[in-house]
C-alpha atoms as an extended CHARMM CRD file, in Angstrom:
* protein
*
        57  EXT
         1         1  UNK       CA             53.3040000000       59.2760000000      120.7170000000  PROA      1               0.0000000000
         2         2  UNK       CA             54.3070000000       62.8570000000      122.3080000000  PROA      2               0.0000000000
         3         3  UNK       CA             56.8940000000       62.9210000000      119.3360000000  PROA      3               0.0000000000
         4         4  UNK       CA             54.5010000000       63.0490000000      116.5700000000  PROA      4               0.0000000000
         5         5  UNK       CA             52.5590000000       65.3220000000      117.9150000000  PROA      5               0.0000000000
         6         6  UNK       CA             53.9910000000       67.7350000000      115.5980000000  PROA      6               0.0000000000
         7         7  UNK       CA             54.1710000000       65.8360000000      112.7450000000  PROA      7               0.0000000000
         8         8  UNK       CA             50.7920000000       67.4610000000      111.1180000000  PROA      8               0.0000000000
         9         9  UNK       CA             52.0820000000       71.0670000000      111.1090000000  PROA      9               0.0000000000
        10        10  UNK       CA             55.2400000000       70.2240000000      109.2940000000  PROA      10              0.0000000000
        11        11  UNK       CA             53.5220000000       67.7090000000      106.8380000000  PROA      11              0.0000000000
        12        12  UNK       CA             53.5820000000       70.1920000000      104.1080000000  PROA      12              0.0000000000
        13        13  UNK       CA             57.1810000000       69.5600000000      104.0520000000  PROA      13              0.0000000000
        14        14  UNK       CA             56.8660000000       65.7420000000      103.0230000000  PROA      14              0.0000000000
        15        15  UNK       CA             54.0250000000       66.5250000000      100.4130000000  PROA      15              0.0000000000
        16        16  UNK       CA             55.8090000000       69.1540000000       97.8100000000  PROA      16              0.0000000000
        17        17  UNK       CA             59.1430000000       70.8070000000       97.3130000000  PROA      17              0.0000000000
        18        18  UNK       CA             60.0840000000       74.0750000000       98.9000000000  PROA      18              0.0000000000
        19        19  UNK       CA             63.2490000000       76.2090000000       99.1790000000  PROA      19              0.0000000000
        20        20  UNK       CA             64.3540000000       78.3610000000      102.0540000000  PROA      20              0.0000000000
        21        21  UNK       CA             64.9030000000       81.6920000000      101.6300000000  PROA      21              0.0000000000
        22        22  UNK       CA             68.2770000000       82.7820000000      103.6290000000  PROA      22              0.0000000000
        23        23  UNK       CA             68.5440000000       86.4540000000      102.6730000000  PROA      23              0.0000000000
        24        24  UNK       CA             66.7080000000       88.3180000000      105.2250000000  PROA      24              0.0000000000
        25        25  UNK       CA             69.2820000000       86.3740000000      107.9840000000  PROA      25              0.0000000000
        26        26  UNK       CA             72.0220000000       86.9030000000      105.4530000000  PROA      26              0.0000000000
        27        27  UNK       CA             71.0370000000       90.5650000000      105.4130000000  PROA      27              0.0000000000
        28        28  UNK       CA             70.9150000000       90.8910000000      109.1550000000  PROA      28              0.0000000000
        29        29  UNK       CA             73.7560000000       88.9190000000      110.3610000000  PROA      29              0.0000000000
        30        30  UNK       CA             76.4160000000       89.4020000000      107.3080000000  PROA      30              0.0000000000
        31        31  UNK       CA             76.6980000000       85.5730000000      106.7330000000  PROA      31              0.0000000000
        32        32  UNK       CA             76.3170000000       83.2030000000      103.7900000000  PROA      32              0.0000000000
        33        33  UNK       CA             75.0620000000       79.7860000000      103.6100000000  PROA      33              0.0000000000
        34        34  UNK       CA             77.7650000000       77.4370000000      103.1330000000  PROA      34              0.0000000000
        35        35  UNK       CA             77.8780000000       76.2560000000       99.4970000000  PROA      35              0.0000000000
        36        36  UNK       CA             76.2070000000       72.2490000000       99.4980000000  PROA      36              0.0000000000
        37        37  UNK       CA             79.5570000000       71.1270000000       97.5550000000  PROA      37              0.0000000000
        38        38  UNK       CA             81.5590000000       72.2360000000      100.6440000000  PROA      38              0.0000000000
        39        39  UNK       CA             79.0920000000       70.7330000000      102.9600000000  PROA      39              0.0000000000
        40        40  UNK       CA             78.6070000000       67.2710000000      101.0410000000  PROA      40              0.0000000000
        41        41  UNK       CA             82.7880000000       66.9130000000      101.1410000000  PROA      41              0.0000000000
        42        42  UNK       CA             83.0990000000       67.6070000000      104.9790000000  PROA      42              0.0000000000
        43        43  UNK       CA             80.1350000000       64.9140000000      105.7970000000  PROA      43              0.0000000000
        44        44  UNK       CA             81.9740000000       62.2960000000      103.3070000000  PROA      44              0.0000000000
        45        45  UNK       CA             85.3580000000       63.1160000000      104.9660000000  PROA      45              0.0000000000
        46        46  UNK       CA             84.1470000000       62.8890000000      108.2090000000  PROA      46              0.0000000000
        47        47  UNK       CA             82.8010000000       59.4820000000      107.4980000000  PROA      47              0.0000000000
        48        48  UNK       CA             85.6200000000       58.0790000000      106.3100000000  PROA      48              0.0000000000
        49        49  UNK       CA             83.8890000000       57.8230000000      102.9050000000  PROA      49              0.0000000000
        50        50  UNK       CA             85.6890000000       61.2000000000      100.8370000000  PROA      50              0.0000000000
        51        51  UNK       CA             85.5290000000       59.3910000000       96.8520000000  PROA      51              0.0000000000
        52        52  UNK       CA             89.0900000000       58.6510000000       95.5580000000  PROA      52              0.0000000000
        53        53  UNK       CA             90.1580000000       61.7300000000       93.0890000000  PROA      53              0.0000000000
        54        54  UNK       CA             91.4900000000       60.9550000000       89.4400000000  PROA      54              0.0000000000
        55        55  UNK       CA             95.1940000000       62.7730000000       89.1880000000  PROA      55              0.0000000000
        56        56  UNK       CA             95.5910000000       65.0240000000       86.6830000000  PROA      56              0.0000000000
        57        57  UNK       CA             97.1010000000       63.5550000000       83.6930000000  PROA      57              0.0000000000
């Protein structure tokens, strides 16, 4: 399959954790990743599945 072709240069990926490094495109471009709290609200929202919040007592 023309898809997988790929596949074995990006295995690494699937076999051990890494982290991304963002601070040499932070540094050139003046931008900051947006925080995974924001991110994981606007995917729930958008799918209709945002958890109910307790009011404050």
């Amino acid at each position: 399959m023309p898809q997988l072709r790929g596949l074995d240069e990006v295995r690494y990926q699937f076999d051990r954790p890494f982290r991304l490094d963002s601070s040499a495109f932070s540094r050139q471009f003046g931008v900051e990743p947006t925080p995974i709290d924001d991110v994981l609200d606007d995917v729930l929202a958008a799918a209709g599945r945002r958890p109910a919040t307790v009011a404050a007592a």
